[in-house]
Coordinates of C-alpha atoms and ligand atoms in Angstrom, one line a residue:
M1 CA 0.0 0.0 0.0
V2 CA 1.4 3.4 -0.9
V3 CA 0.9 5.6 2.1
E4 CA 1.7 8.9 0.5
V5 CA 3.0 10.4 -2.8
Y6 CA 4.1 13.9 -3.0
N7 CA 6.3 16.2 -5.1
Y8 CA 9.0 18.0 -3.2
K9 CA 9.6 21.3 -5.0
M10 CA 13.1 22.8 -5.0
T11 CA 15.1 25.3 -6.8
S12 CA 18.3 24.2 -8.4
K13 CA 21.5 26.3 -8.2
T14 CA 20.7 27.5 -11.7
K15 CA 17.3 28.6 -10.4
R16 CA 15.4 25.9 -12.2
R17 CA 12.3 24.7 -10.5
L18 CA 12.8 21.0 -9.9
V19 CA 10.5 18.4 -8.4
M20 CA 11.5 15.3 -6.6
K21 CA 8.8 12.6 -6.5
I22 CA 8.6 11.0 -3.1
I23 CA 6.7 7.7 -2.7
V24 CA 6.2 6.5 0.9
V25 CA 5.3 2.9 1.4
K26 CA 4.7 0.7 4.5
N27 CA 7.8 -1.5 4.0
E28 CA 10.5 -2.6 1.6
V29 CA 8.4 -5.3 0.0
E30 CA 6.0 -2.6 -1.1
G31 CA 8.9 -0.4 -2.0
G32 CA 10.2 -3.2 -4.2
Q33 CA 6.9 -3.3 -6.0
E34 CA 7.0 0.4 -6.7
G35 CA 10.6 0.2 -7.8
F36 CA 9.7 -2.7 -10.1
K37 CA 7.0 -0.5 -11.7
I38 CA 9.6 2.1 -12.5
F39 CA 11.8 -0.5 -14.2
E40 CA 8.8 -1.8 -16.1
N41 CA 7.8 1.6 -17.2
A42 CA 11.3 2.5 -18.2
K43 CA 11.6 -0.6 -20.3
K44 CA 8.2 0.1 -21.9
N45 CA 9.5 3.5 -22.9
G46 CA 12.6 2.2 -24.5
A47 CA 15.2 2.3 -21.7
H48 CA 18.2 0.2 -22.7
V49 CA 20.9 0.9 -20.2
F50 CA 20.2 0.3 -16.5
G51 CA 22.5 1.5 -13.7
L52 CA 22.4 -1.0 -10.9
A53 CA 23.2 -1.0 -7.2
T54 CA 24.1 -3.6 -4.6
G55 CA 23.3 -3.6 -0.8
S56 CA 20.2 -4.9 0.8
T57 CA 17.9 -2.1 -0.4
P58 CA 17.4 -3.0 -4.1
I59 CA 16.8 -6.7 -3.4
T60 CA 13.0 -6.5 -3.2
T61 CA 12.9 -4.6 -6.5
Y62 CA 15.3 -7.2 -8.1
N63 CA 13.1 -10.0 -6.7
D64 CA 10.0 -8.5 -8.4
I65 CA 12.0 -8.2 -11.6
I66 CA 13.0 -11.8 -11.4
A67 CA 9.4 -12.9 -10.8
S68 CA 8.2 -10.9 -13.8
D69 CA 8.4 -11.6 -17.5
L70 CA 10.5 -8.5 -18.1
D71 CA 13.2 -9.4 -20.5
F72 CA 16.6 -7.7 -20.2
S73 CA 18.4 -9.9 -22.7
D74 CA 18.6 -6.9 -25.1
S75 CA 19.7 -4.5 -22.3
I76 CA 22.9 -3.3 -20.7
S77 CA 23.6 -3.0 -17.0
I78 CA 26.3 -0.9 -15.4
N79 CA 26.9 -1.3 -11.7
L80 CA 27.9 1.5 -9.4
D81 CA 30.9 0.1 -7.6
E82 CA 33.0 -2.9 -6.5
Y83 CA 35.4 -3.6 -3.6
I84 CA 39.1 -3.4 -4.4
G85 CA 40.8 -6.8 -3.8
L86 CA 37.8 -9.1 -4.1
S87 CA 37.5 -11.4 -7.2
A88 CA 34.3 -11.8 -9.0
D89 CA 33.8 -15.3 -7.5
N90 CA 34.3 -14.1 -3.9
D91 CA 30.9 -14.3 -2.4
Q92 CA 31.3 -10.9 -0.8
S93 CA 32.1 -9.1 -4.1
Y94 CA 29.5 -7.0 -5.7
N95 CA 29.9 -9.0 -8.9
Y96 CA 28.9 -12.1 -7.1
F97 CA 26.0 -10.3 -5.4
M98 CA 24.6 -9.2 -8.7
H99 CA 24.8 -12.7 -10.1
E100 CA 23.1 -14.1 -7.0
H101 CA 20.4 -11.5 -6.8
L102 CA 19.6 -10.8 -10.4
F103 CA 21.8 -11.8 -13.3
N104 CA 21.6 -15.6 -12.9
K105 CA 17.9 -15.4 -13.3
K106 CA 17.6 -12.3 -15.5
P107 CA 20.6 -12.1 -17.7
F108 CA 21.4 -8.9 -19.5
K109 CA 23.0 -8.7 -23.0
K110 CA 26.0 -7.2 -21.3
S111 CA 26.7 -6.4 -17.7
Y112 CA 29.5 -4.1 -16.6
L113 CA 31.1 -3.9 -13.1
P114 CA 34.4 -2.4 -12.1
N115 CA 37.2 -5.0 -11.8
G116 CA 38.3 -4.9 -8.2
L117 CA 41.3 -7.0 -9.0
A118 CA 42.7 -4.8 -11.7
K119 CA 46.4 -4.3 -11.3
D120 CA 46.2 -0.7 -12.5
I121 CA 43.3 0.8 -10.7
E122 CA 43.7 4.2 -12.4
A123 CA 43.5 2.5 -15.8
E124 CA 40.5 0.5 -14.7
A125 CA 38.7 3.7 -13.6
K126 CA 39.3 5.2 -17.0
R127 CA 38.1 2.0 -18.7
Y128 CA 34.9 2.2 -16.6
D129 CA 34.3 5.9 -17.5
K130 CA 34.5 5.0 -21.1
V131 CA 31.9 2.2 -20.6
I132 CA 29.5 4.8 -19.0
E133 CA 30.2 7.4 -21.7
D134 CA 29.5 4.9 -24.4
N135 CA 26.3 3.7 -22.7
P136 CA 24.4 6.6 -21.3
I137 CA 22.3 5.3 -18.4
D138 CA 18.6 5.6 -18.8
L139 CA 17.6 4.5 -15.3
Q140 CA 19.9 4.4 -12.3
I141 CA 18.8 2.7 -9.1
L142 CA 20.5 3.8 -5.9
G143 CA 20.5 2.8 -2.3
L144 CA 21.6 5.3 0.4
G145 CA 24.4 5.0 2.9
R146 CA 23.7 6.0 6.5
N147 CA 26.1 8.9 6.1
G148 CA 24.4 9.9 2.8
H149 CA 26.8 8.2 0.4
I150 CA 25.6 7.0 -3.0
G151 CA 27.6 4.3 -4.8
F152 CA 30.7 4.6 -2.7
N153 CA 30.9 8.3 -3.0
E154 CA 31.6 9.1 0.7
P155 CA 31.1 12.5 2.3
G156 CA 33.5 15.1 1.0
T157 CA 33.9 13.4 -2.4
P158 CA 34.4 16.0 -5.1
R159 CA 31.5 16.1 -7.4
N160 CA 33.3 16.4 -10.7
I161 CA 35.5 13.3 -10.7
G162 CA 34.7 10.2 -12.6
T163 CA 35.2 6.6 -11.5
H164 CA 37.7 6.7 -8.6
R165 CA 39.4 4.8 -5.9
V166 CA 37.7 5.3 -2.5
S167 CA 38.9 4.7 1.1
L168 CA 35.8 3.6 2.8
T169 CA 34.8 5.6 6.0
Q170 CA 34.5 3.8 9.3
S171 CA 30.7 4.3 9.2
T172 CA 30.5 2.4 5.9
I173 CA 32.8 -0.3 7.0
D174 CA 30.7 -0.8 10.2
A175 CA 27.5 -0.8 8.2
N176 CA 28.8 -3.4 5.7
A177 CA 30.5 -5.6 8.3
R178 CA 27.2 -7.4 8.8
F179 CA 27.8 -9.2 5.5
F180 CA 31.3 -10.5 6.5
A181 CA 32.4 -13.1 9.1
N182 CA 34.3 -10.4 10.9
E183 CA 34.9 -6.7 10.5
D184 CA 38.6 -7.2 9.6
D185 CA 37.4 -9.0 6.4
V186 CA 35.6 -5.9 5.1
P187 CA 37.6 -4.4 2.3
K188 CA 38.8 -0.9 3.1
E189 CA 38.8 0.4 -0.5
A190 CA 36.5 0.4 -3.4
L191 CA 36.1 1.6 -7.0
S192 CA 33.1 3.8 -7.5
M193 CA 31.3 5.5 -10.3
G194 CA 31.5 9.3 -9.7
L195 CA 28.7 11.6 -8.8
A196 CA 28.9 13.4 -12.1
S197 CA 28.3 10.1 -13.9
I198 CA 25.3 9.3 -11.7
M199 CA 23.9 12.7 -12.3
K200 CA 24.0 12.1 -16.1
S201 CA 21.5 9.3 -15.8
K202 CA 18.2 10.2 -17.4
H203 CA 16.1 9.0 -14.4
I204 CA 17.3 8.2 -10.9
L205 CA 15.4 6.0 -8.5
L206 CA 16.6 6.0 -4.9
E207 CA 15.2 3.6 -2.4
A208 CA 15.8 3.8 1.4
Y209 CA 14.3 1.8 4.2
G210 CA 14.6 1.8 8.0
A211 CA 15.1 4.4 10.7
E212 CA 18.9 4.3 10.4
K213 CA 18.5 6.0 7.0
A214 CA 16.1 8.8 8.3
D215 CA 18.8 11.4 8.9
A216 CA 20.5 10.8 5.5
V217 CA 17.0 11.0 3.8
K218 CA 16.2 14.3 5.5
G219 CA 19.6 15.7 4.5
M220 CA 19.2 14.5 1.0
I221 CA 15.8 16.1 0.5
E222 CA 15.5 19.0 2.9
G223 CA 19.1 19.8 3.9
P224 CA 21.5 22.0 2.0
D225 CA 23.0 20.7 -1.2
T226 CA 26.5 19.9 0.1
P227 CA 29.4 17.5 -0.6
D228 CA 29.2 16.5 3.1
L229 CA 26.0 14.6 2.3
P230 CA 26.7 13.3 -1.2
A231 CA 23.1 12.3 -2.0
S232 CA 22.0 15.9 -1.6
I233 CA 23.4 16.4 -5.1
L234 CA 20.2 14.8 -6.3
Q235 CA 18.4 18.0 -5.5
Q236 CA 20.0 19.3 -8.8
H237 CA 18.6 16.5 -10.9
A238 CA 15.5 17.0 -13.0
N239 CA 14.1 13.4 -12.8
V240 CA 14.4 11.7 -9.4
T241 CA 12.0 9.4 -7.7
V242 CA 12.6 8.4 -4.1
I243 CA 10.9 5.4 -2.5
L244 CA 10.9 5.3 1.3
D245 CA 9.3 3.3 4.0
E246 CA 7.7 5.3 6.9
A247 CA 10.7 4.9 9.1
A248 CA 13.1 6.3 6.5
A249 CA 10.6 9.2 5.8
S250 CA 10.0 9.9 9.5
K251 CA 12.2 13.0 9.8
L252 CA 10.9 14.8 6.7
T253 CA 9.0 17.9 7.8
N254 CA 8.8 20.1 4.8
K255 CA 6.2 18.5 2.6
Ligands
LIG1 C1 27.0 0.2 0.1 C2 26.9 0.3 -1.4 C3 25.8 1.4 -1.7 C4 24.5 1.1 -0.9 C5 24.8 1.2 0.6 C6 23.6 0.9 1.4 O1 27.9 1.1 0.7 N1 28.1 0.7 -2.0 O2 25.5 1.3 -3.1 O3 23.5 2.0 -1.3 O4 25.8 0.2 0.9 O5 23.4 -0.4 1.7 P1 22.1 -1.1 2.1 O6 21.2 -1.0 1.0 O7 22.5 -2.5 2.5 O8 21.6 -0.4 3.3

């Protein structure tokens, strides 16, 4: 059940009037259904390149995609990020995650992820930027870090850089430790698509669930647009849909 849908109106730095569509649902299963509808609609309207994310948040949307008859065998996927040092067959790598949660059941014509084992990380970052440039993203799905990161663009990340090497913050390492046997196993570095590339996507869908995301959600939508909260850059994008459960939406005041 959708609890509430509203358009959050904002003025971009260039004084354009922008609207962020906010959909509040009861829980992430319902959020997944709403997310699925956006994928379905994008596909119907000819979307061909899908920017994909890992983390627990998009799983319900991926489950609904898997259960549907949507066919991505003519489509391209480009993932946001990958840990440095993990091979594709390591069950904690994002490459493995994507196969487990989507690709094994819904294969794409071609799926791109950064190579976390690349010997030359700078060259790998350049290769990935070229992939994104050659395949403009029609729909990008995002989760949200507790500190407001998107992809692995941590607070303070400059907004104009492309794919880059990231030192993960302690907050992100702590949050992601739940997926590993112990915290020491969590990689400390990653390769992430840059904010500028994310912002070039034609449509951005961000999902966030749970009370631990409420501060980041508030900052993203109602706070100042600042590199300290990377997701606040979305205030400058003309086509953003945000799906929240009630807990994640609980600190929004400015409807
Ligand atoms: C990681 C990923 C992000 C994801 C975030 C939130 O840091 N790099 O893309 O959005 O975690 O994860 P979760 O959805 O599990 O809360």
